[in-house]
């Protein structure tokens, strides 16, 4: 999968948490999930690869129009806090990780994109205006 990612012709690979071996992924920056071990966390911090504010036009704060987060809004495996942030701030779009399945759904006026598991081949290409759900055949 790493070879596949490194061959993508993109400006940046944005990870939404639970990344393994980020040192081998070219053009990588991301946020943390709950599964990164301490060695991975140290590597990401030391190399400035953890997104602290935003990257491109994607932000970790729900006060912006386009948001990235690890956890999905409340569902059996989500976060009540993420749902509350969406409902109170009404961002245009939220991209999240954590879930295996890839899907798009609405919460009010907010478009929510579950990027899906890269291990299963799911990823999203986003150009600042439009996004496209993809699946590799690795």
PDB file of C-alpha atoms in Angstrom:
ATOM      1  CA  UNK A   1       0.000   0.000   0.000  1.00  0.00           C
ATOM      2  CA  UNK A   2       2.902   2.335   0.719  1.00  0.00           C
ATOM      3  CA  UNK A   3       4.207   1.925  -2.852  1.00  0.00           C
ATOM      4  CA  UNK A   4       0.722   2.736  -4.123  1.00  0.00           C
ATOM      5  CA  UNK A   5       0.550   5.926  -2.031  1.00  0.00           C
ATOM      6  CA  UNK A   6       4.010   7.028  -3.103  1.00  0.00           C
ATOM      7  CA  UNK A   7       3.044   6.674  -6.770  1.00  0.00           C
ATOM      8  CA  UNK A   8      -0.025   8.923  -6.456  1.00  0.00           C
ATOM      9  CA  UNK A   9       0.460  12.227  -8.218  1.00  0.00           C
ATOM     10  CA  UNK A  10      -0.750  14.478  -5.409  1.00  0.00           C
ATOM     11  CA  UNK A  11       0.596  17.497  -3.539  1.00  0.00           C
ATOM     12  CA  UNK A  12       0.093  15.932  -0.116  1.00  0.00           C
ATOM     13  CA  UNK A  13      -1.094  12.743   1.575  1.00  0.00           C
ATOM     14  CA  UNK A  14      -3.244  13.741   4.577  1.00  0.00           C
ATOM     15  CA  UNK A  15      -3.595  10.976   7.140  1.00  0.00           C
ATOM     16  CA  UNK A  16      -6.626  10.925   9.414  1.00  0.00           C
ATOM     17  CA  UNK A  17      -5.118   8.861  12.210  1.00  0.00           C
ATOM     18  CA  UNK A  18      -4.042   5.322  13.000  1.00  0.00           C
ATOM     19  CA  UNK A  19      -1.142   5.490  10.550  1.00  0.00           C
ATOM     20  CA  UNK A  20       1.529   2.811  10.415  1.00  0.00           C
ATOM     21  CA  UNK A  21       5.022   3.468   9.057  1.00  0.00           C
ATOM     22  CA  UNK A  22       4.603   7.154   8.125  1.00  0.00           C
ATOM     23  CA  UNK A  23       8.362   7.391   7.638  1.00  0.00           C
ATOM     24  CA  UNK A  24       7.919   5.515   4.355  1.00  0.00           C
ATOM     25  CA  UNK A  25       5.099   7.652   2.962  1.00  0.00           C
ATOM     26  CA  UNK A  26       6.261  10.553   0.805  1.00  0.00           C
ATOM     27  CA  UNK A  27       4.470  13.906   1.142  1.00  0.00           C
ATOM     28  CA  UNK A  28       2.743  12.803   4.385  1.00  0.00           C
ATOM     29  CA  UNK A  29       1.180  14.984   7.090  1.00  0.00           C
ATOM     30  CA  UNK A  30      -1.608  13.913   9.366  1.00  0.00           C
ATOM     31  CA  UNK A  31      -3.519  13.890  12.606  1.00  0.00           C
ATOM     32  CA  UNK A  32      -3.362  11.259  15.323  1.00  0.00           C
ATOM     33  CA  UNK A  33      -5.925   8.566  15.968  1.00  0.00           C
ATOM     34  CA  UNK A  34      -5.982   6.340  18.993  1.00  0.00           C
ATOM     35  CA  UNK A  35      -3.772   3.551  17.634  1.00  0.00           C
ATOM     36  CA  UNK A  36      -0.376   5.170  16.884  1.00  0.00           C
ATOM     37  CA  UNK A  37       2.304   3.653  19.066  1.00  0.00           C
ATOM     38  CA  UNK A  38       4.743   5.886  20.932  1.00  0.00           C
ATOM     39  CA  UNK A  39       7.498   5.382  18.329  1.00  0.00           C
ATOM     40  CA  UNK A  40       5.217   6.575  15.531  1.00  0.00           C
ATOM     41  CA  UNK A  41       4.035   9.548  17.597  1.00  0.00           C
ATOM     42  CA  UNK A  42       7.641  10.556  18.356  1.00  0.00           C
ATOM     43  CA  UNK A  43       8.586  10.296  14.673  1.00  0.00           C
ATOM     44  CA  UNK A  44       5.632  12.433  13.577  1.00  0.00           C
ATOM     45  CA  UNK A  45       6.285  15.088  16.245  1.00  0.00           C
ATOM     46  CA  UNK A  46      10.058  15.212  15.663  1.00  0.00           C
ATOM     47  CA  UNK A  47       9.559  15.724  11.935  1.00  0.00           C
ATOM     48  CA  UNK A  48       6.712  18.246  12.187  1.00  0.00           C
ATOM     49  CA  UNK A  49       4.270  15.921  10.438  1.00  0.00           C
ATOM     50  CA  UNK A  50       1.344  16.299  12.837  1.00  0.00           C
ATOM     51  CA  UNK A  51      -1.171  18.842  11.593  1.00  0.00           C
ATOM     52  CA  UNK A  52      -1.569  21.422  14.366  1.00  0.00           C
ATOM     53  CA  UNK A  53      -3.876  23.951  12.722  1.00  0.00           C
ATOM     54  CA  UNK A  54      -4.640  23.195   9.135  1.00  0.00           C
ATOM     55  CA  UNK A  55      -3.130  22.101   5.889  1.00  0.00           C
ATOM     56  CA  UNK A  56      -4.178  23.273   2.452  1.00  0.00           C
ATOM     57  CA  UNK A  57      -7.770  24.389   3.156  1.00  0.00           C
ATOM     58  CA  UNK A  58      -8.497  21.617   5.686  1.00  0.00           C
ATOM     59  CA  UNK A  59      -8.501  22.403   9.399  1.00  0.00           C
ATOM     60  CA  UNK A  60      -8.759  20.503  12.667  1.00  0.00           C
ATOM     61  CA  UNK A  61     -10.953  23.234  14.172  1.00  0.00           C
ATOM     62  CA  UNK A  62     -14.677  23.002  13.496  1.00  0.00           C
ATOM     63  CA  UNK A  63     -14.883  26.788  13.243  1.00  0.00           C
ATOM     64  CA  UNK A  64     -13.606  26.464   9.657  1.00  0.00           C
ATOM     65  CA  UNK A  65     -15.627  25.450   6.583  1.00  0.00           C
ATOM     66  CA  UNK A  66     -13.574  22.344   5.761  1.00  0.00           C
ATOM     67  CA  UNK A  67     -12.594  20.043   8.611  1.00  0.00           C
ATOM     68  CA  UNK A  68     -10.550  16.877   9.159  1.00  0.00           C
ATOM     69  CA  UNK A  69     -10.961  14.694  12.226  1.00  0.00           C
ATOM     70  CA  UNK A  70     -10.097  11.164  13.184  1.00  0.00           C
ATOM     71  CA  UNK A  71     -13.371  10.228  14.846  1.00  0.00           C
ATOM     72  CA  UNK A  72     -16.740  10.210  13.080  1.00  0.00           C
ATOM     73  CA  UNK A  73     -19.781  11.926  14.536  1.00  0.00           C
ATOM     74  CA  UNK A  74     -21.731   9.942  17.086  1.00  0.00           C
ATOM     75  CA  UNK A  75     -22.792   6.497  15.994  1.00  0.00           C
ATOM     76  CA  UNK A  76     -21.962   3.186  17.592  1.00  0.00           C
ATOM     77  CA  UNK A  77     -18.233   3.933  17.071  1.00  0.00           C
ATOM     78  CA  UNK A  78     -18.159   7.712  16.946  1.00  0.00           C
ATOM     79  CA  UNK A  79     -17.803  10.790  19.065  1.00  0.00           C
ATOM     80  CA  UNK A  80     -20.601  12.812  20.624  1.00  0.00           C
ATOM     81  CA  UNK A  81     -18.167  15.762  20.724  1.00  0.00           C
ATOM     82  CA  UNK A  82     -17.641  15.615  16.940  1.00  0.00           C
ATOM     83  CA  UNK A  83     -21.406  15.519  16.388  1.00  0.00           C
ATOM     84  CA  UNK A  84     -21.903  18.502  18.715  1.00  0.00           C
ATOM     85  CA  UNK A  85     -19.185  20.477  16.883  1.00  0.00           C
ATOM     86  CA  UNK A  86     -20.842  19.786  13.521  1.00  0.00           C
ATOM     87  CA  UNK A  87     -24.264  20.803  14.804  1.00  0.00           C
ATOM     88  CA  UNK A  88     -23.043  24.018  16.423  1.00  0.00           C
ATOM     89  CA  UNK A  89     -20.522  25.182  13.787  1.00  0.00           C
ATOM     90  CA  UNK A  90     -22.106  23.783  10.600  1.00  0.00           C
ATOM     91  CA  UNK A  91     -18.924  23.310   8.530  1.00  0.00           C
ATOM     92  CA  UNK A  92     -19.377  22.770   4.801  1.00  0.00           C
ATOM     93  CA  UNK A  93     -17.587  19.414   4.811  1.00  0.00           C
ATOM     94  CA  UNK A  94     -15.988  17.068   7.345  1.00  0.00           C
ATOM     95  CA  UNK A  95     -13.569  14.299   6.355  1.00  0.00           C
ATOM     96  CA  UNK A  96     -13.043  11.630   9.012  1.00  0.00           C
ATOM     97  CA  UNK A  97     -11.143   8.413   9.487  1.00  0.00           C
ATOM     98  CA  UNK A  98     -11.584   5.653  12.082  1.00  0.00           C
ATOM     99  CA  UNK A  99     -14.223   3.613  10.233  1.00  0.00           C
ATOM    100  CA  UNK A 100     -13.466   0.785   7.808  1.00  0.00           C
ATOM    101  CA  UNK A 101     -16.313   1.621   5.435  1.00  0.00           C
ATOM    102  CA  UNK A 102     -16.197   4.482   2.973  1.00  0.00           C
ATOM    103  CA  UNK A 103     -19.359   6.540   2.668  1.00  0.00           C
ATOM    104  CA  UNK A 104     -20.784  10.033   2.317  1.00  0.00           C
ATOM    105  CA  UNK A 105     -23.717  11.310   4.355  1.00  0.00           C
ATOM    106  CA  UNK A 106     -25.252  14.552   5.568  1.00  0.00           C
ATOM    107  CA  UNK A 107     -25.722  15.944   9.043  1.00  0.00           C
ATOM    108  CA  UNK A 108     -27.924  18.953   8.495  1.00  0.00           C
ATOM    109  CA  UNK A 109     -26.164  21.134   5.942  1.00  0.00           C
ATOM    110  CA  UNK A 110     -22.782  19.475   6.515  1.00  0.00           C
ATOM    111  CA  UNK A 111     -21.466  16.878   4.076  1.00  0.00           C
ATOM    112  CA  UNK A 112     -19.624  14.151   6.023  1.00  0.00           C
ATOM    113  CA  UNK A 113     -17.115  11.897   4.262  1.00  0.00           C
ATOM    114  CA  UNK A 114     -15.900   8.685   5.875  1.00  0.00           C
ATOM    115  CA  UNK A 115     -12.644   8.164   4.028  1.00  0.00           C
ATOM    116  CA  UNK A 116     -12.586   4.447   4.856  1.00  0.00           C
ATOM    117  CA  UNK A 117      -9.728   2.116   5.639  1.00  0.00           C
ATOM    118  CA  UNK A 118      -6.605   2.428   3.521  1.00  0.00           C
ATOM    119  CA  UNK A 119      -5.840  -1.153   4.462  1.00  0.00           C
ATOM    120  CA  UNK A 120      -8.991  -2.079   2.490  1.00  0.00           C
ATOM    121  CA  UNK A 121      -7.837   0.168  -0.369  1.00  0.00           C
ATOM    122  CA  UNK A 122     -10.122   3.149   0.332  1.00  0.00           C
ATOM    123  CA  UNK A 123      -8.928   6.723  -0.056  1.00  0.00           C
ATOM    124  CA  UNK A 124     -10.216  10.108  -1.186  1.00  0.00           C
ATOM    125  CA  UNK A 125      -8.696  12.520  -3.677  1.00  0.00           C
ATOM    126  CA  UNK A 126      -9.518  16.128  -2.796  1.00  0.00           C
ATOM    127  CA  UNK A 127      -8.454  19.156  -4.830  1.00  0.00           C
ATOM    128  CA  UNK A 128      -9.799  21.969  -2.660  1.00  0.00           C
ATOM    129  CA  UNK A 129     -13.122  22.102  -4.489  1.00  0.00           C
ATOM    130  CA  UNK A 130     -14.222  18.550  -5.141  1.00  0.00           C
ATOM    131  CA  UNK A 131     -13.523  15.158  -3.653  1.00  0.00           C
ATOM    132  CA  UNK A 132     -13.628  11.735  -5.232  1.00  0.00           C
ATOM    133  CA  UNK A 133     -14.006   8.436  -3.383  1.00  0.00           C
ATOM    134  CA  UNK A 134     -11.469   5.912  -4.646  1.00  0.00           C
ATOM    135  CA  UNK A 135     -10.470   2.325  -4.051  1.00  0.00           C
ATOM    136  CA  UNK A 136      -7.212   0.765  -5.130  1.00  0.00           C
ATOM    137  CA  UNK A 137      -6.976  -2.811  -6.172  1.00  0.00           C
ATOM    138  CA  UNK A 138      -3.551  -3.126  -4.512  1.00  0.00           C
TER     139      UNK A 138
END
